[in-house]
Structures are given as structure tokens and as C-alpha cells.
Amino acid sequence: MIIIITNTNLNTGTETSARADKRAFDELRNLKIEAGVLERADGSAYLEMGGNKVLAAVYGPRELFVRRLMQPNRAVLRCKYNMAPFSVDDRKRPGPDRRSVEISKITSDALSPAVFLEKFPRSTIDVYIEVLEAEGGTRCAGITAASVALADAGIPMRDMVVACAAGKSDGNVVLDLSEVEDKEGEADLPIAMMPRTGEITLLQMDGDLTEEEFQQALDLAIGGCKKINEEQKKAIKNRYGE
Amino acid sequence: MVHIVPEIIKESVTNLVKNGERTDGRAFDEYREISLETGIIEKAEGSARVKIGKTQIVIGTKPQIGTPFGDTPNVGVLMTNTELLPMAAPNFESGPPDENSVELSRVTDRCIREGKVVDLEKLCIVEGEKVWMVFLDLHVIDYDGNLMDAAVLGSVAALMNTKIPTTKIENDEIVLDYENMMPLPINEKALMCTFAKIDGELIIDPSLEEEEIMGARLSIGMTEDGNICAMQKGGAQPLDREKILKVVSIAKMKTAELRTHLP
Amino acid sequence: MIFVEDKEIVIPGDILADEEYHSGRGTFKENDKVCSSLVGLVAIRDKKISVIPLQSKYIPKRGDVVIGEVTDIRFSMWNLDINSPYSGFLPASDVFGKEKRELNRTFDVGDVLFLRVVDVDEVKKVKLGLKGRGLGKFRGGILINITPTKVPRLIGKKGSMINMIKDQTHCEVIVGQNGVVWVKGEPSMERVAEKVINMIEDQAHTSGLTDRVRNMLAKLLGIEPEEAEYELGEPESVEESDELEISEEVEITEIIEISEESDELKKSEPPEEKEESKEDEID
């Protein structure tokens, strides 16, 4: 038996603006960050960006019971990125898949340079990222939220870590790709950085960009990170009533 | 990782219960503060966020078209799945569902199924061939005691919030009409009340501390007319007949009270 | 150049000052700038800038007194959870000397002890001891966890805050430097003390806390606040911020003295004798 679907709202470009959601090329989606949202975790943060809804929680530094993972001179930073089954249009089967395992790894790599891991040898810092709703750019949203959760947990860091993507959609280099732009666009370039020093801690790219477009996209993403960093700061200070 | 409760906490909580008191000053039949929001996840066809005290669960539903089970060819399918996320408590671990998470899924499912919350027969599209399968996913994000009652309350709210496209059969083809969405057919709002046994007393809505030291637990699912639709005893200690009968009658009042939180 | 004010809330990576300033606790120096490594309150003392964390884990230090829970009994030692990334151990020899005895007859899993950190070695093994007045096993009471960096705030200047709680609730209160607090008194008073201590934990970073604690105690106990005993007003808030800063210098003797008043606190050996002999008979 065939199933026919009628009248779905597929975003097919009849819009006048260059971007489907009418944003300027260097405009971020609506952003909201809140720190300290969970009771049990040592630190936590909730982030909404466009249609993304992401929770991050941190436990630690705490005792590491798996001896083979133990580092004699520093803490290990373990990340788990997970998507709720209801976070996407077609239900996602629970449990890790190859994509979430990779994102967990690069998230750990993106956060580690900022954390004074050497202060807590032989221990572990566990970061859990839960995507409650996904609308393009969840890895960046997760890293930005996780950094707020780390700060909230009182973990010493050289700097915050903030992430944002730029890319190419409909022939234009644009900031913070939405889900449609990510899926139908020509390239996606998610980065994470430490805003004080400007050092890049995550860099991935897929698609097709000229050298010139890459530089444009990178600079756009760096600019986006700086704006998001302001919201991170506000979220942490709000928690303590400032 | 097993969490060992300090002996003096066991003593102090037990002694309070002996005197008719609880650590947070509640009466034995008093719930913590409850909050319930629905429609919080746009990509889910139905969703809810429930908080009982600091316990917090996010619930989403995903209806899909599938094949009915052979023995019930004209009945839709409800699938309940729970993740006790490692972010929710320091001793929750990631990985496949453990026995606690499976128990929570099954008891929630039992209360909703046996309470006939959803009219599953109305979810049949073509008998023996196509029915709606509703996935009910519970994401436990903060664990502060009494997951059962939060799970059922949030699930019923998420199901009530769920919209599915209407279907028509045209030329032997199923047509899904996304312009005319309809709510899931809800028959009943069955809810659950959980009691913890401490020092022989049964106290409602155990907090984390109370749950950690309780000897036994009894969860009672009830329909709107006060019939029992699901029960589950947990924990190593036995319960006596009189106490069971007493809390069943308390559960009747308390499920009615919980129901006022539903939209 | 300095870019922040005293008591301002800062976050990791914030640049606090130029090179002419010294980098204190909670800060680090990079490219001649003093930066914050934590979420916390700035404390400027002459040319030294520190950041007092608002949240932290307890890192064991030799000489600290801590409250720990027995989690395991092993060959010739007890393992204890001391609310830290590093668990501690108490050697049986510390309790029994050279005598051989069954460990679980003295301290069993789930028991809560008041201990001293004897040593932290290079692989972060934390050796605990019970030698010292007032150390031993707790009987009764309740436990409250607070952030370890807020311990000085709970104690207050020369014990002013903790003494106010003790006087008003008639509870014994013992504070471990690992943020675990033991309170014992009338059950209703224990809950009053718990509420007040949780409030101090939540509001440790604000000024005028002593007043609010006094008012809260008065309200919970249904009495008029006693204004005469503690000074009011502005000078207090300044002093309070000092308390937060000197956390490492908090006098341990102060805490020990509190514990001495408690006759519930027992040295490990004699009080356990009775129970032991009873068990022997049953065997």
C-alpha cells in the first residue's frame, strides 16, 4: 500500500529575502541561555537557538572508577552528546549512533583546551549534552551550553568556549545555518573558539568552498562566536542576580 | 555505582516519620510542588515537561504508520520508552536501559494502556494492514525522587497534546491530510500515585532522600471513576493488607487532585 | 590598569588587570594579563587580585578536618567518601594500633566520621586519621552539604554566624572543610538550622547576610530578632567579604572546640565495646 502525504509545509523558496527565514547574512537566530537549571548536576545550562533546544550538565571533577582511562597528571574530560528520540522529524532510535559518537569526541576536543585539567589528576569531568529539539547546528549549541555548564560547576578554565557555524547557502556565505540551509546549502563550517585569545578549538567543514569563501565563512563564524559569548556571560551573571 | 546512604540520614528520616513528620515539612499525603507545560517541543507531535519537586522529565510523542500486531489487527500501537539520562543523577550511567528504566517504562505503559487513556481502536487505518504507532519517549533529566508519578502525569499530558494528520482512503491509497490535524482520541486520564514505606508508614510522593531509605514502594494507577488500572510494588520489604487498602483510598483522592494539573 | 571592581562577578577568561597586579587564587597570568579562571567574586588586596569561587569541589589538603562516610571495608582499612574527587582511607592501625580486630565492629559501611586529613600523596591517595580531640563517629543528627568555598561564610567572623545558629536553635553544629555539615538537636530545630544553612549557601555571595540570617532565624523560631548582640549595618558587609577570602586560613581549632562540647561524639574504641560483647554472645 502506498502512503501519500499532502499539504506539508516544505520550505520551497518563494521568499523574496535571500534567506528562507529572512535573516541578514551575518545574523544569528534568536538565542537564549540559562545557567543552573538542574538540581542534581554540579553545573548545568539550557540553550535555545532558533529551533534548537539543548541541555548541558556537568558532573565533576569526580572519582574515576575506570582505571584504564585514568590520566596520572590530569583529569579526563568525557563528553556524551545524545539526541532525544522526539527531537527530530522522524523519530530517532535511542542510543548512540556513529554521528553522536563523533560529535561527543569533537566536543571533548573543543572544550579540553580551555579547562585546567592538570589541576585534577586522576579524576574525571563528565559533560552530558541532550538535544531536546534539533534545528540545524546542534553540535555548536551543545558546545556553547556545555561551556556555560562547566563554568557553573566551578571548574577552572582559561576561557569560555563558544561555537557557531557559518556556511554557504543559495550561493551566499551566511552565518548560523538553519536546518534547511544546512541540508540544502552548499557548505557547512562549524567552529568553536576561546573568545579572549581567538584560538579555534573545533573546526569541521563539509561541502564546497573556494579559499576566499572559506575565509569569509571563518570570519563570519568568529564574529558569531563573539556575539554568542556575550549571551554566555549574561547567563552566568544572571544566575547570581546581576 | 551504588550510592550508600549514611546511617544517620536513615535514622533521622525514620525518626521524623515516627513522629508523623517529613524532612521537607510535608504531610504524609502531600505532594511537592507540581508544574506541567505542554507543547514545548515543536518537532514532536505532542510533548510535555513535568516537574514534581525538582524531579524533571521531558516527554515527546512520535506517531508513525505501521503494521498492527497479528492478534490485534484493528488496534493501534503504543510504545513507551524511558531514558534515565546520566545527567539526571550522579549514579545514572549511559548505555542501554537498565532494569530501573525498563520498569519505569513498563509501569507507565501499563497505567496508560490498562487505564485506556488512548482509544487505540480509533488508531486503526486499514484493518490488518496499517495502524498508527505512537512512540512515547520519556527523557528523565533531573532525578529527585518519585519518577513514576511524574512519568505518568507527563505522559498523559503529552498524549493529550498530540496531534496526528487525518487519513482518508482513496483508490486503495492512504492519504495523510496535514492541513486537518486531529488530536489523539483520548478516553480517559488515568494517573498514578506512589507511596514509600518508611518505618511501617506509607507516605506519598517520596523525595530522593525518602526513596533512598524506603523499605518498599507501592504505585497505584487510577482511572477518573476511581477504579484501579495498574499497580506495582517495589522494594524488599513486605506490605500489610490494611495499609494497602488505606493507601488505595488515599490514591483515589490524590489522583483526582493530580488530574487538576492537566490542561 | 585594573578592569574590574572589588566584589564584581567575573567568569572564566575575563581579563582582570595588567601586569603590575599579582595573580591570586582563582586567577592566572597570560600575556602579562591577570585573568579569572572561575565564576566568582573579585577580591582586590593591594596589588593582588583573587577570584573567590561561587561553586567548587573539595580538594583534600593535609591538616583539614572533614566529614566522611564509610563506603567500604577492606583489608586493614576503611574507605571513605569525603565529598571530593579523591576518596580517602583510614588505616586500621590508626584506630587499633598494632592490635588485630574486626573492622566492621568498629565502623561499618554507612557510618559518618569526623576526621583529619593526615596526608595526600603524589597519586592523590588521601590518608585520614582520627587522632585529635573531638574526632570520631557521629551518632544521630542530620547532614547538610554546602559548597566547600562557602564554609568560611557559614562559620563567619570568629565563628559569629555559626554561633548565632547554635545559640538560637540549641543545636550542635560541626562543619567539615569539605562542605559537609553535621547538625544535632531537637528534630524541629535541626530543620530550622538546615533551612538557614541552605539559605547561607544560596546567598553567600551577597552582602548583609548576617542580618538576613538573624531575621530568618527569628521568623522560623517565632521570636523577635535580637539586635543587640551582633552589630548591624554597613561595616558588616565589608567584613563578610573578608571572610570569604580567608577560607584557607579558617582556624581549625575553632571547629574542634565545637565538637568537644558534644558528648554524642565518641572516640572510636570504648563506647563500641558493649555492642561487641553482645554480638559475641549471640554468635
PDB file of N, CA, C and O in Angstrom, chain B residues 108-134:
ATOM      1  N   THR B 108       4.620   2.736  33.442  1.00  0.00           N
ATOM      2  CA  THR B 108       3.956   3.861  32.787  1.00  0.00           C
ATOM      3  C   THR B 108       3.033   3.342  31.678  1.00  0.00           C
ATOM      4  O   THR B 108       1.866   3.714  31.568  1.00  0.00           O
ATOM      5  N   ASP B 109       3.588   2.447  30.883  1.00  0.00           N
ATOM      6  CA  ASP B 109       2.839   1.859  29.781  1.00  0.00           C
ATOM      7  C   ASP B 109       1.589   1.132  30.296  1.00  0.00           C
ATOM      8  O   ASP B 109       0.496   1.277  29.738  1.00  0.00           O
ATOM      9  N   ARG B 110       1.759   0.386  31.385  1.00  0.00           N
ATOM     10  CA  ARG B 110       0.645  -0.383  31.947  1.00  0.00           C
ATOM     11  C   ARG B 110      -0.490   0.535  32.392  1.00  0.00           C
ATOM     12  O   ARG B 110      -1.652   0.295  32.121  1.00  0.00           O
ATOM     13  N   CYS B 111      -0.114   1.619  33.084  1.00  0.00           N
ATOM     14  CA  CYS B 111      -1.129   2.538  33.602  1.00  0.00           C
ATOM     15  C   CYS B 111      -1.909   3.172  32.441  1.00  0.00           C
ATOM     16  O   CYS B 111      -3.123   3.307  32.489  1.00  0.00           O
ATOM     17  N   ILE B 112      -1.187   3.524  31.375  1.00  0.00           N
ATOM     18  CA  ILE B 112      -1.821   4.196  30.245  1.00  0.00           C
ATOM     19  C   ILE B 112      -2.642   3.206  29.404  1.00  0.00           C
ATOM     20  O   ILE B 112      -3.758   3.486  28.979  1.00  0.00           O
ATOM     21  N   ARG B 113      -2.085   2.022  29.238  1.00  0.00           N
ATOM     22  CA  ARG B 113      -2.759   1.002  28.423  1.00  0.00           C
ATOM     23  C   ARG B 113      -4.002   0.463  29.128  1.00  0.00           C
ATOM     24  O   ARG B 113      -5.096   0.484  28.581  1.00  0.00           O
ATOM     25  N   GLU B 114      -3.804   0.004  30.378  1.00  0.00           N
ATOM     26  CA  GLU B 114      -4.918  -0.603  31.094  1.00  0.00           C
ATOM     27  C   GLU B 114      -5.944   0.453  31.512  1.00  0.00           C
ATOM     28  O   GLU B 114      -7.124   0.150  31.655  1.00  0.00           O
ATOM     29  N   GLY B 115      -5.473   1.690  31.709  1.00  0.00           N
ATOM     30  CA  GLY B 115      -6.398   2.781  32.009  1.00  0.00           C
ATOM     31  C   GLY B 115      -7.134   3.251  30.763  1.00  0.00           C
ATOM     32  O   GLY B 115      -7.982   4.125  30.839  1.00  0.00           O
ATOM     33  N   LYS B 116      -6.809   2.667  29.619  1.00  0.00           N
ATOM     34  CA  LYS B 116      -7.428   3.006  28.328  1.00  0.00           C
ATOM     35  C   LYS B 116      -7.408   4.510  28.070  1.00  0.00           C
ATOM     36  O   LYS B 116      -8.403   5.127  27.708  1.00  0.00           O
ATOM     37  N   VAL B 117      -6.228   5.094  28.305  1.00  0.00           N
ATOM     38  CA  VAL B 117      -6.062   6.539  28.098  1.00  0.00           C
ATOM     39  C   VAL B 117      -6.286   6.885  26.621  1.00  0.00           C
ATOM     40  O   VAL B 117      -7.013   7.808  26.291  1.00  0.00           O
ATOM     41  N   VAL B 118      -5.672   6.106  25.738  1.00  0.00           N
ATOM     42  CA  VAL B 118      -5.837   6.359  24.300  1.00  0.00           C
ATOM     43  C   VAL B 118      -6.778   5.300  23.742  1.00  0.00           C
ATOM     44  O   VAL B 118      -6.641   4.106  24.056  1.00  0.00           O
ATOM     45  N   ASP B 119      -7.725   5.732  22.929  1.00  0.00           N
ATOM     46  CA  ASP B 119      -8.627   4.773  22.275  1.00  0.00           C
ATOM     47  C   ASP B 119      -7.890   4.175  21.072  1.00  0.00           C
ATOM     48  O   ASP B 119      -7.951   4.701  19.957  1.00  0.00           O
ATOM     49  N   LEU B 120      -7.176   3.097  21.338  1.00  0.00           N
ATOM     50  CA  LEU B 120      -6.272   2.568  20.321  1.00  0.00           C
ATOM     51  C   LEU B 120      -7.014   2.028  19.094  1.00  0.00           C
ATOM     52  O   LEU B 120      -6.461   1.995  17.998  1.00  0.00           O
ATOM     53  N   GLU B 121      -8.272   1.641  19.287  1.00  0.00           N
ATOM     54  CA  GLU B 121      -9.020   1.123  18.126  1.00  0.00           C
ATOM     55  C   GLU B 121      -9.259   2.214  17.091  1.00  0.00           C
ATOM     56  O   GLU B 121      -9.332   1.947  15.895  1.00  0.00           O
ATOM     57  N   LYS B 122      -9.364   3.439  17.587  1.00  0.00           N
ATOM     58  CA  LYS B 122      -9.557   4.558  16.644  1.00  0.00           C
ATOM     59  C   LYS B 122      -8.278   4.873  15.876  1.00  0.00           C
ATOM     60  O   LYS B 122      -8.277   5.726  14.986  1.00  0.00           O
ATOM     61  N   LEU B 123      -7.174   4.237  16.256  1.00  0.00           N
ATOM     62  CA  LEU B 123      -5.910   4.483  15.553  1.00  0.00           C
ATOM     63  C   LEU B 123      -5.680   3.475  14.439  1.00  0.00           C
ATOM     64  O   LEU B 123      -4.620   3.436  13.826  1.00  0.00           O
ATOM     65  N   CYS B 124      -6.703   2.663  14.166  1.00  0.00           N
ATOM     66  CA  CYS B 124      -6.610   1.729  13.049  1.00  0.00           C
ATOM     67  C   CYS B 124      -6.939   2.478  11.761  1.00  0.00           C
ATOM     68  O   CYS B 124      -7.911   3.238  11.691  1.00  0.00           O
ATOM     69  N   ILE B 125      -6.094   2.316  10.752  1.00  0.00           N
ATOM     70  CA  ILE B 125      -6.354   2.987   9.482  1.00  0.00           C
ATOM     71  C   ILE B 125      -6.957   1.979   8.488  1.00  0.00           C
ATOM     72  O   ILE B 125      -8.025   2.198   7.945  1.00  0.00           O
ATOM     73  N   VAL B 126      -6.273   0.874   8.271  1.00  0.00           N
ATOM     74  CA  VAL B 126      -6.806  -0.211   7.446  1.00  0.00           C
ATOM     75  C   VAL B 126      -6.602  -1.502   8.234  1.00  0.00           C
ATOM     76  O   VAL B 126      -5.457  -1.852   8.559  1.00  0.00           O
ATOM     77  N   GLU B 127      -7.704  -2.153   8.580  1.00  0.00           N
ATOM     78  CA  GLU B 127      -7.611  -3.321   9.458  1.00  0.00           C
ATOM     79  C   GLU B 127      -6.632  -4.357   8.914  1.00  0.00           C
ATOM     80  O   GLU B 127      -6.641  -4.677   7.735  1.00  0.00           O
ATOM     81  N   GLY B 128      -5.754  -4.805   9.820  1.00  0.00           N
ATOM     82  CA  GLY B 128      -4.803  -5.840   9.446  1.00  0.00           C
ATOM     83  C   GLY B 128      -3.632  -5.338   8.630  1.00  0.00           C
ATOM     84  O   GLY B 128      -2.664  -6.056   8.403  1.00  0.00           O
ATOM     85  N   GLU B 129      -3.696  -4.075   8.192  1.00  0.00           N
ATOM     86  CA  GLU B 129      -2.599  -3.587   7.343  1.00  0.00           C
ATOM     87  C   GLU B 129      -1.878  -2.385   7.916  1.00  0.00           C
ATOM     88  O   GLU B 129      -0.659  -2.406   8.101  1.00  0.00           O
ATOM     89  N   LYS B 130      -2.624  -1.297   8.178  1.00  0.00           N
ATOM     90  CA  LYS B 130      -1.972  -0.071   8.640  1.00  0.00           C
ATOM     91  C   LYS B 130      -2.680   0.507   9.861  1.00  0.00           C
ATOM     92  O   LYS B 130      -3.908   0.683   9.842  1.00  0.00           O
ATOM     93  N   VAL B 131      -1.887   0.800  10.858  1.00  0.00           N
ATOM     94  CA  VAL B 131      -2.404   1.473  12.058  1.00  0.00           C
ATOM     95  C   VAL B 131      -1.402   2.559  12.460  1.00  0.00           C
ATOM     96  O   VAL B 131      -0.259   2.563  11.999  1.00  0.00           O
ATOM     97  N   TRP B 132      -1.853   3.477  13.322  1.00  0.00           N
ATOM     98  CA  TRP B 132      -0.921   4.432  13.916  1.00  0.00           C
ATOM     99  C   TRP B 132      -0.146   3.743  15.031  1.00  0.00           C
ATOM    100  O   TRP B 132      -0.722   3.045  15.872  1.00  0.00           O
ATOM    101  N   MET B 133       1.172   3.948  15.046  1.00  0.00           N
ATOM    102  CA  MET B 133       2.001   3.508  16.168  1.00  0.00           C
ATOM    103  C   MET B 133       2.477   4.776  16.852  1.00  0.00           C
ATOM    104  O   MET B 133       3.118   5.615  16.216  1.00  0.00           O
ATOM    105  N   VAL B 134       2.131   4.916  18.109  1.00  0.00           N
ATOM    106  CA  VAL B 134       2.544   6.122  18.833  1.00  0.00           C
ATOM    107  C   VAL B 134       3.722   5.790  19.737  1.00  0.00           C
ATOM    108  O   VAL B 134       3.617   4.953  20.631  1.00  0.00           O
TER     109      VAL B 134
END
